[in-house]
Amino acid sequence: MADRLTGMDVFVRAIRLGGISAAARDLHMSPAMAAKHLDALEARLGTTLVQRSTRRLSLTEAGTDYLEKAERILMEIGEAEAEASSRSITARGLLRVSAPATFGVLHLASLVPTFSARHPEVTIELGFNDRYVDLLEERWDVAVRIGRLADSALVARKLVAMRVVLCAAPAYLERRGTPTRLADLGDHDCLGHTNASLAGTTSWAFGKDGTIKVPISGSMCSDNGEALVRAAIAGQGLVYGPRFIAAEALRAGQLSELELDEPPMMLGAAYAITHPTRRPAAKTRAWIDFLAEALPALGTDW
């Protein structure tokens, strides 16, 4: 049975990581041994799962069907082992966490002391970057991602719902007037985000599905959402983006939330992302469980 599961594991990792050598490295075995396990699996099944060439692997029809089932079996085994061992294994070691820059600085960093008090044997490395990191290649244990998740093989756990808000400083609205329709945005300074396709520098997307595109322009743009919010507080213009960035300013009355004739687009949620070919260690499970508890309490108005 152990050899059968090893062959299945080699097969899944070889497909997901792009080759037998990559799967062997991930499983800490030689490429020759990994190839033998794959050969034995195909022999036992009596069918060819992958067509192999010097450059790539390609799934056969049987391999495509088997891949989904094998992934599910391995994941269920991993979850069962994790559940069985969670009470006896202490979370310890270096935990590498990747997260979007603004969200990480504003909200994740302040949660670390509470987590560390619960799990003193865990050392946390926070990496804040707005690009999508490769968990395996860059050796991240877990990533926090915000928005609507694209279909992928990654394992995601929803942490907290997120909304988009349009807002401006009361002083700006008194000076320039309060927009009530999408058409009014053309008469206002709109502070665009240079890295956001749906709330960028030339158009903003409205409607729940973000299908209504409105042309905008403004006297300032930035690649940082917090910078845009601070400029809006100072009266620079309208800001449109995740509510978690503006929540404190809205609570303090520094910004006012605006409602137009169409709703803001749906942002989605914040998710904890792990890789399916690696069973999360106790430190990773502890962090994800902690975020699932802490973020909904922190983000009641996100």
PDB file of N, CA, C and O in Angstrom, residues 134-196:
ATOM      1  N   ASP A 134       4.856  32.240  -6.460  1.00  0.00           N
ATOM      2  CA  ASP A 134       4.842  30.801  -6.677  1.00  0.00           C
ATOM      3  C   ASP A 134       5.198  30.130  -5.354  1.00  0.00           C
ATOM      4  O   ASP A 134       6.338  30.228  -4.890  1.00  0.00           O
ATOM      5  N   LEU A 135       4.228  29.470  -4.752  1.00  0.00           N
ATOM      6  CA  LEU A 135       4.435  28.907  -3.412  1.00  0.00           C
ATOM      7  C   LEU A 135       5.589  27.922  -3.374  1.00  0.00           C
ATOM      8  O   LEU A 135       6.409  27.945  -2.436  1.00  0.00           O
ATOM      9  N   LEU A 136       5.682  27.049  -4.368  1.00  0.00           N
ATOM     10  CA  LEU A 136       6.730  26.033  -4.359  1.00  0.00           C
ATOM     11  C   LEU A 136       8.094  26.615  -4.708  1.00  0.00           C
ATOM     12  O   LEU A 136       9.076  26.407  -3.991  1.00  0.00           O
ATOM     13  N   GLU A 137       8.156  27.341  -5.823  1.00  0.00           N
ATOM     14  CA  GLU A 137       9.438  27.854  -6.288  1.00  0.00           C
ATOM     15  C   GLU A 137      10.051  28.828  -5.290  1.00  0.00           C
ATOM     16  O   GLU A 137      11.271  28.871  -5.110  1.00  0.00           O
ATOM     17  N   GLU A 138       9.218  29.630  -4.629  1.00  0.00           N
ATOM     18  CA  GLU A 138       9.731  30.653  -3.718  1.00  0.00           C
ATOM     19  C   GLU A 138       9.653  30.231  -2.251  1.00  0.00           C
ATOM     20  O   GLU A 138       9.953  31.014  -1.362  1.00  0.00           O
ATOM     21  N   ARG A 139       9.214  28.977  -2.030  1.00  0.00           N
ATOM     22  CA  ARG A 139       9.247  28.357  -0.697  1.00  0.00           C
ATOM     23  C   ARG A 139       8.384  29.085   0.333  1.00  0.00           C
ATOM     24  O   ARG A 139       8.748  29.212   1.487  1.00  0.00           O
ATOM     25  N   TRP A 140       7.202  29.551  -0.076  1.00  0.00           N
ATOM     26  CA  TRP A 140       6.246  30.114   0.881  1.00  0.00           C
ATOM     27  C   TRP A 140       5.388  28.984   1.436  1.00  0.00           C
ATOM     28  O   TRP A 140       4.948  28.103   0.700  1.00  0.00           O
ATOM     29  N   ASP A 141       5.130  29.022   2.734  1.00  0.00           N
ATOM     30  CA  ASP A 141       4.257  28.020   3.347  1.00  0.00           C
ATOM     31  C   ASP A 141       2.792  28.303   3.040  1.00  0.00           C
ATOM     32  O   ASP A 141       1.994  27.381   2.849  1.00  0.00           O
ATOM     33  N   VAL A 142       2.441  29.581   3.018  1.00  0.00           N
ATOM     34  CA  VAL A 142       1.053  29.973   2.801  1.00  0.00           C
ATOM     35  C   VAL A 142       1.034  31.380   2.221  1.00  0.00           C
ATOM     36  O   VAL A 142       1.916  32.198   2.505  1.00  0.00           O
ATOM     37  N   ALA A 143       0.039  31.652   1.384  1.00  0.00           N
ATOM     38  CA  ALA A 143      -0.150  32.993   0.842  1.00  0.00           C
ATOM     39  C   ALA A 143      -1.569  33.455   1.136  1.00  0.00           C
ATOM     40  O   ALA A 143      -2.508  32.647   1.129  1.00  0.00           O
ATOM     41  N   VAL A 144      -1.708  34.740   1.413  1.00  0.00           N
ATOM     42  CA  VAL A 144      -3.030  35.354   1.541  1.00  0.00           C
ATOM     43  C   VAL A 144      -3.309  36.084   0.231  1.00  0.00           C
ATOM     44  O   VAL A 144      -2.493  36.892  -0.217  1.00  0.00           O
ATOM     45  N   ARG A 145      -4.430  35.767  -0.400  1.00  0.00           N
ATOM     46  CA  ARG A 145      -4.808  36.425  -1.648  1.00  0.00           C
ATOM     47  C   ARG A 145      -6.206  36.997  -1.536  1.00  0.00           C
ATOM     48  O   ARG A 145      -7.072  36.416  -0.872  1.00  0.00           O
ATOM     49  N   ILE A 146      -6.414  38.115  -2.193  1.00  0.00           N
ATOM     50  CA  ILE A 146      -7.673  38.850  -2.085  1.00  0.00           C
ATOM     51  C   ILE A 146      -8.321  38.969  -3.451  1.00  0.00           C
ATOM     52  O   ILE A 146      -7.655  39.254  -4.442  1.00  0.00           O
ATOM     53  N   GLY A 147      -9.627  38.744  -3.498  1.00  0.00           N
ATOM     54  CA  GLY A 147     -10.372  38.893  -4.734  1.00  0.00           C
ATOM     55  C   GLY A 147     -11.130  37.634  -5.069  1.00  0.00           C
ATOM     56  O   GLY A 147     -11.441  36.811  -4.203  1.00  0.00           O
ATOM     57  N   ARG A 148     -11.420  37.463  -6.351  1.00  0.00           N
ATOM     58  CA  ARG A 148     -12.082  36.256  -6.825  1.00  0.00           C
ATOM     59  C   ARG A 148     -11.011  35.300  -7.326  1.00  0.00           C
ATOM     60  O   ARG A 148     -10.235  35.653  -8.214  1.00  0.00           O
ATOM     61  N   LEU A 149     -10.977  34.125  -6.785  1.00  0.00           N
ATOM     62  CA  LEU A 149      -9.926  33.180  -7.135  1.00  0.00           C
ATOM     63  C   LEU A 149     -10.187  32.558  -8.494  1.00  0.00           C
ATOM     64  O   LEU A 149     -11.299  32.112  -8.789  1.00  0.00           O
ATOM     65  N   ALA A 150      -9.156  32.534  -9.314  1.00  0.00           N
ATOM     66  CA  ALA A 150      -9.240  31.822 -10.583  1.00  0.00           C
ATOM     67  C   ALA A 150      -9.177  30.328 -10.316  1.00  0.00           C
ATOM     68  O   ALA A 150      -8.673  29.877  -9.279  1.00  0.00           O
ATOM     69  N   ASP A 151      -9.708  29.535 -11.238  1.00  0.00           N
ATOM     70  CA  ASP A 151      -9.622  28.079 -11.103  1.00  0.00           C
ATOM     71  C   ASP A 151      -8.155  27.654 -11.092  1.00  0.00           C
ATOM     72  O   ASP A 151      -7.370  28.067 -11.931  1.00  0.00           O
ATOM     73  N   SER A 152      -7.775  26.859 -10.114  1.00  0.00           N
ATOM     74  CA  SER A 152      -6.405  26.373 -10.041  1.00  0.00           C
ATOM     75  C   SER A 152      -6.369  25.141  -9.159  1.00  0.00           C
ATOM     76  O   SER A 152      -7.359  24.775  -8.530  1.00  0.00           O
ATOM     77  N   ALA A 153      -5.201  24.520  -9.098  1.00  0.00           N
ATOM     78  CA  ALA A 153      -5.046  23.337  -8.258  1.00  0.00           C
ATOM     79  C   ALA A 153      -4.711  23.709  -6.820  1.00  0.00           C
ATOM     80  O   ALA A 153      -4.605  22.837  -5.965  1.00  0.00           O
ATOM     81  N   LEU A 154      -4.524  24.997  -6.542  1.00  0.00           N
ATOM     82  CA  LEU A 154      -4.172  25.417  -5.200  1.00  0.00           C
ATOM     83  C   LEU A 154      -5.343  25.191  -4.238  1.00  0.00           C
ATOM     84  O   LEU A 154      -6.505  25.218  -4.625  1.00  0.00           O
ATOM     85  N   VAL A 155      -5.013  24.980  -2.971  1.00  0.00           N
ATOM     86  CA  VAL A 155      -6.018  24.765  -1.941  1.00  0.00           C
ATOM     87  C   VAL A 155      -6.308  26.097  -1.262  1.00  0.00           C
ATOM     88  O   VAL A 155      -5.381  26.772  -0.797  1.00  0.00           O
ATOM     89  N   ALA A 156      -7.573  26.488  -1.229  1.00  0.00           N
ATOM     90  CA  ALA A 156      -7.943  27.797  -0.684  1.00  0.00           C
ATOM     91  C   ALA A 156      -8.920  27.643   0.468  1.00  0.00           C
ATOM     92  O   ALA A 156      -9.837  26.823   0.428  1.00  0.00           O
ATOM     93  N   ARG A 157      -8.722  28.470   1.508  1.00  0.00           N
ATOM     94  CA  ARG A 157      -9.676  28.546   2.609  1.00  0.00           C
ATOM     95  C   ARG A 157     -10.120  29.996   2.759  1.00  0.00           C
ATOM     96  O   ARG A 157      -9.296  30.892   2.918  1.00  0.00           O
ATOM     97  N   LYS A 158     -11.412  30.234   2.690  1.00  0.00           N
ATOM     98  CA  LYS A 158     -11.939  31.589   2.817  1.00  0.00           C
ATOM     99  C   LYS A 158     -11.766  32.090   4.241  1.00  0.00           C
ATOM    100  O   LYS A 158     -12.085  31.392   5.204  1.00  0.00           O
ATOM    101  N   LEU A 159     -11.237  33.312   4.364  1.00  0.00           N
ATOM    102  CA  LEU A 159     -10.967  33.890   5.679  1.00  0.00           C
ATOM    103  C   LEU A 159     -11.976  34.966   6.058  1.00  0.00           C
ATOM    104  O   LEU A 159     -12.478  34.974   7.173  1.00  0.00           O
ATOM    105  N   VAL A 160     -12.247  35.904   5.138  1.00  0.00           N
ATOM    106  CA  VAL A 160     -13.167  37.002   5.444  1.00  0.00           C
ATOM    107  C   VAL A 160     -13.636  37.621   4.129  1.00  0.00           C
ATOM    108  O   VAL A 160     -12.876  37.708   3.170  1.00  0.00           O
ATOM    109  N   ALA A 161     -14.899  38.026   4.083  1.00  0.00           N
ATOM    110  CA  ALA A 161     -15.440  38.665   2.890  1.00  0.00           C
ATOM    111  C   ALA A 161     -14.879  40.078   2.747  1.00  0.00           C
ATOM    112  O   ALA A 161     -14.529  40.727   3.737  1.00  0.00           O
ATOM    113  N   MET A 162     -14.790  40.545   1.497  1.00  0.00           N
ATOM    114  CA  MET A 162     -14.248  41.869   1.196  1.00  0.00           C
ATOM    115  C   MET A 162     -15.217  42.632   0.296  1.00  0.00           C
ATOM    116  O   MET A 162     -15.879  42.042  -0.552  1.00  0.00           O
ATOM    117  N   ARG A 163     -15.263  43.967   0.478  1.00  0.00           N
ATOM    118  CA  ARG A 163     -16.095  44.810  -0.368  1.00  0.00           C
ATOM    119  C   ARG A 163     -15.265  45.931  -0.964  1.00  0.00           C
ATOM    120  O   ARG A 163     -14.192  46.268  -0.464  1.00  0.00           O
ATOM    121  N   VAL A 164     -15.793  46.532  -2.027  1.00  0.00           N
ATOM    122  CA  VAL A 164     -15.190  47.707  -2.650  1.00  0.00           C
ATOM    123  C   VAL A 164     -16.018  48.923  -2.267  1.00  0.00           C
ATOM    124  O   VAL A 164     -17.249  48.834  -2.125  1.00  0.00           O
ATOM    125  N   VAL A 165     -15.362  50.069  -2.071  1.00  0.00           N
ATOM    126  CA  VAL A 165     -16.056  51.281  -1.656  1.00  0.00           C
ATOM    127  C   VAL A 165     -15.580  52.459  -2.498  1.00  0.00           C
ATOM    128  O   VAL A 165     -14.413  52.519  -2.914  1.00  0.00           O
ATOM    129  N   LEU A 166     -16.484  53.385  -2.753  1.00  0.00           N
ATOM    130  CA  LEU A 166     -16.152  54.670  -3.379  1.00  0.00           C
ATOM    131  C   LEU A 166     -16.307  55.731  -2.314  1.00  0.00           C
ATOM    132  O   LEU A 166     -17.360  55.807  -1.655  1.00  0.00           O
ATOM    133  N   CYS A 167     -15.287  56.553  -2.109  1.00  0.00           N
ATOM    134  CA  CYS A 167     -15.369  57.528  -1.033  1.00  0.00           C
ATOM    135  C   CYS A 167     -14.519  58.760  -1.325  1.00  0.00           C
ATOM    136  O   CYS A 167     -13.686  58.769  -2.239  1.00  0.00           O
ATOM    137  N   ALA A 168     -14.748  59.783  -0.520  1.00  0.00           N
ATOM    138  CA  ALA A 168     -14.013  61.041  -0.648  1.00  0.00           C
ATOM    139  C   ALA A 168     -14.100  61.781   0.675  1.00  0.00           C
ATOM    140  O   ALA A 168     -14.959  61.497   1.518  1.00  0.00           O
ATOM    141  N   ALA A 169     -13.212  62.762   0.853  1.00  0.00           N
ATOM    142  CA  ALA A 169     -13.211  63.575   2.067  1.00  0.00           C
ATOM    143  C   ALA A 169     -14.395  64.536   2.049  1.00  0.00           C
ATOM    144  O   ALA A 169     -14.769  65.059   0.992  1.00  0.00           O
ATOM    145  N   PRO A 170     -15.014  64.785   3.206  1.00  0.00           N
ATOM    146  CA  PRO A 170     -16.118  65.758   3.265  1.00  0.00           C
ATOM    147  C   PRO A 170     -15.748  67.120   2.683  1.00  0.00           C
ATOM    148  O   PRO A 170     -16.574  67.741   2.002  1.00  0.00           O
ATOM    149  N   ALA A 171     -14.511  67.568   2.917  1.00  0.00           N
ATOM    150  CA  ALA A 171     -14.095  68.872   2.390  1.00  0.00           C
ATOM    151  C   ALA A 171     -14.067  68.871   0.869  1.00  0.00           C
ATOM    152  O   ALA A 171     -14.448  69.866   0.226  1.00  0.00           O
ATOM    153  N   TYR A 172     -13.632  67.765   0.272  1.00  0.00           N
ATOM    154  CA  TYR A 172     -13.629  67.664  -1.192  1.00  0.00           C
ATOM    155  C   TYR A 172     -15.054  67.709  -1.732  1.00  0.00           C
ATOM    156  O   TYR A 172     -15.338  68.403  -2.717  1.00  0.00           O
ATOM    157  N   LEU A 173     -15.962  66.984  -1.099  1.00  0.00           N
ATOM    158  CA  LEU A 173     -17.343  66.942  -1.565  1.00  0.00           C
ATOM    159  C   LEU A 173     -18.021  68.298  -1.420  1.00  0.00           C
ATOM    160  O   LEU A 173     -18.833  68.692  -2.270  1.00  0.00           O
ATOM    161  N   GLU A 174     -17.679  69.022  -0.378  1.00  0.00           N
ATOM    162  CA  GLU A 174     -18.242  70.362  -0.198  1.00  0.00           C
ATOM    163  C   GLU A 174     -17.737  71.296  -1.307  1.00  0.00           C
ATOM    164  O   GLU A 174     -18.479  72.149  -1.800  1.00  0.00           O
ATOM    165  N   ARG A 175     -16.494  71.113  -1.695  1.00  0.00           N
ATOM    166  CA  ARG A 175     -15.897  71.980  -2.706  1.00  0.00           C
ATOM    167  C   ARG A 175     -16.332  71.610  -4.117  1.00  0.00           C
ATOM    168  O   ARG A 175     -16.581  72.492  -4.946  1.00  0.00           O
ATOM    169  N   ARG A 176     -16.448  70.305  -4.417  1.00  0.00           N
ATOM    170  CA  ARG A 176     -16.686  69.849  -5.786  1.00  0.00           C
ATOM    171  C   ARG A 176     -18.081  69.262  -6.006  1.00  0.00           C
ATOM    172  O   ARG A 176     -18.453  68.978  -7.143  1.00  0.00           O
ATOM    173  N   GLY A 177     -18.816  69.057  -4.949  1.00  0.00           N
ATOM    174  CA  GLY A 177     -20.125  68.438  -5.078  1.00  0.00           C
ATOM    175  C   GLY A 177     -20.054  66.933  -4.893  1.00  0.00           C
ATOM    176  O   GLY A 177     -18.988  66.321  -5.026  1.00  0.00           O
ATOM    177  N   THR A 178     -21.223  66.324  -4.588  1.00  0.00           N
ATOM    178  CA  THR A 178     -21.286  64.886  -4.328  1.00  0.00           C
ATOM    179  C   THR A 178     -21.850  64.158  -5.541  1.00  0.00           C
ATOM    180  O   THR A 178     -22.991  64.423  -5.943  1.00  0.00           O
ATOM    181  N   PRO A 179     -21.078  63.258  -6.153  1.00  0.00           N
ATOM    182  CA  PRO A 179     -21.597  62.499  -7.294  1.00  0.00           C
ATOM    183  C   PRO A 179     -22.688  61.528  -6.841  1.00  0.00           C
ATOM    184  O   PRO A 179     -22.595  60.927  -5.770  1.00  0.00           O
ATOM    185  N   THR A 180     -23.724  61.394  -7.657  1.00  0.00           N
ATOM    186  CA  THR A 180     -24.817  60.457  -7.360  1.00  0.00           C
ATOM    187  C   THR A 180     -25.034  59.453  -8.488  1.00  0.00           C
ATOM    188  O   THR A 180     -25.755  58.483  -8.326  1.00  0.00           O
ATOM    189  N   ARG A 181     -24.417  59.702  -9.651  1.00  0.00           N
ATOM    190  CA  ARG A 181     -24.560  58.816 -10.810  1.00  0.00           C
ATOM    191  C   ARG A 181     -23.184  58.472 -11.368  1.00  0.00           C
ATOM    192  O   ARG A 181     -22.221  59.220 -11.169  1.00  0.00           O
ATOM    193  N   LEU A 182     -23.102  57.364 -12.077  1.00  0.00           N
ATOM    194  CA  LEU A 182     -21.836  57.019 -12.717  1.00  0.00           C
ATOM    195  C   LEU A 182     -21.381  58.121 -13.661  1.00  0.00           C
ATOM    196  O   LEU A 182     -20.179  58.417 -13.759  1.00  0.00           O
ATOM    197  N   ALA A 183     -22.346  58.745 -14.331  1.00  0.00           N
ATOM    198  CA  ALA A 183     -22.000  59.803 -15.285  1.00  0.00           C
ATOM    199  C   ALA A 183     -21.334  61.000 -14.608  1.00  0.00           C
ATOM    200  O   ALA A 183     -20.620  61.762 -15.264  1.00  0.00           O
ATOM    201  N   ASP A 184     -21.548  61.161 -13.317  1.00  0.00           N
ATOM    202  CA  ASP A 184     -20.961  62.300 -12.600  1.00  0.00           C
ATOM    203  C   ASP A 184     -19.453  62.155 -12.397  1.00  0.00           C
ATOM    204  O   ASP A 184     -18.763  63.140 -12.122  1.00  0.00           O
ATOM    205  N   LEU A 185     -18.935  60.928 -12.510  1.00  0.00           N
ATOM    206  CA  LEU A 185     -17.517  60.711 -12.229  1.00  0.00           C
ATOM    207  C   LEU A 185     -16.619  61.479 -13.194  1.00  0.00           C
ATOM    208  O   LEU A 185     -15.482  61.826 -12.845  1.00  0.00           O
ATOM    209  N   GLY A 186     -17.110  61.750 -14.376  1.00  0.00           N
ATOM    210  CA  GLY A 186     -16.324  62.503 -15.345  1.00  0.00           C
ATOM    211  C   GLY A 186     -16.039  63.932 -14.916  1.00  0.00           C
ATOM    212  O   GLY A 186     -15.124  64.571 -15.461  1.00  0.00           O
ATOM    213  N   ASP A 187     -16.791  64.435 -13.943  1.00  0.00           N
ATOM    214  CA  ASP A 187     -16.593  65.802 -13.454  1.00  0.00           C
ATOM    215  C   ASP A 187     -15.707  65.849 -12.216  1.00  0.00           C
ATOM    216  O   ASP A 187     -15.569  66.910 -11.594  1.00  0.00           O
ATOM    217  N   HIS A 188     -15.112  64.707 -11.844  1.00  0.00           N
ATOM    218  CA  HIS A 188     -14.368  64.648 -10.586  1.00  0.00           C
ATOM    219  C   HIS A 188     -12.944  64.155 -10.800  1.00  0.00           C
ATOM    220  O   HIS A 188     -12.634  63.486 -11.792  1.00  0.00           O
ATOM    221  N   ASP A 189     -12.092  64.498  -9.824  1.00  0.00           N
ATOM    222  CA  ASP A 189     -10.738  63.954  -9.760  1.00  0.00           C
ATOM    223  C   ASP A 189     -10.834  62.537  -9.205  1.00  0.00           C
ATOM    224  O   ASP A 189     -11.215  62.351  -8.039  1.00  0.00           O
ATOM    225  N   CYS A 190     -10.511  61.551 -10.013  1.00  0.00           N
ATOM    226  CA  CYS A 190     -10.577  60.156  -9.595  1.00  0.00           C
ATOM    227  C   CYS A 190      -9.153  59.624  -9.462  1.00  0.00           C
ATOM    228  O   CYS A 190      -8.384  59.644 -10.423  1.00  0.00           O
ATOM    229  N   LEU A 191      -8.809  59.158  -8.284  1.00  0.00           N
ATOM    230  CA  LEU A 191      -7.444  58.734  -7.974  1.00  0.00           C
ATOM    231  C   LEU A 191      -7.275  57.266  -8.361  1.00  0.00           C
ATOM    232  O   LEU A 191      -7.730  56.362  -7.663  1.00  0.00           O
ATOM    233  N   GLY A 192      -6.624  57.013  -9.480  1.00  0.00           N
ATOM    234  CA  GLY A 192      -6.535  55.659 -10.025  1.00  0.00           C
ATOM    235  C   GLY A 192      -5.363  54.867  -9.499  1.00  0.00           C
ATOM    236  O   GLY A 192      -4.328  55.407  -9.108  1.00  0.00           O
ATOM    237  N   HIS A 193      -5.536  53.564  -9.517  1.00  0.00           N
ATOM    238  CA  HIS A 193      -4.488  52.624  -9.090  1.00  0.00           C
ATOM    239  C   HIS A 193      -3.797  52.088 -10.339  1.00  0.00           C
ATOM    240  O   HIS A 193      -4.448  51.529 -11.226  1.00  0.00           O
ATOM    241  N   THR A 194      -2.494  52.224 -10.422  1.00  0.00           N
ATOM    242  CA  THR A 194      -1.773  51.846 -11.640  1.00  0.00           C
ATOM    243  C   THR A 194      -1.684  50.346 -11.847  1.00  0.00           C
ATOM    244  O   THR A 194      -1.399  49.885 -12.953  1.00  0.00           O
ATOM    245  N   ASN A 195      -1.921  49.548 -10.795  1.00  0.00           N
ATOM    246  CA  ASN A 195      -1.820  48.091 -10.925  1.00  0.00           C
ATOM    247  C   ASN A 195      -3.165  47.389 -10.822  1.00  0.00           C
ATOM    248  O   ASN A 195      -3.206  46.165 -10.721  1.00  0.00           O
ATOM    249  N   ALA A 196      -4.268  48.131 -10.820  1.00  0.00           N
ATOM    250  CA  ALA A 196      -5.592  47.525 -10.671  1.00  0.00           C
ATOM    251  C   ALA A 196      -6.366  47.667 -11.973  1.00  0.00           C
ATOM    252  O   ALA A 196      -6.695  48.776 -12.379  1.00  0.00           O
TER     253      ALA A 196
END
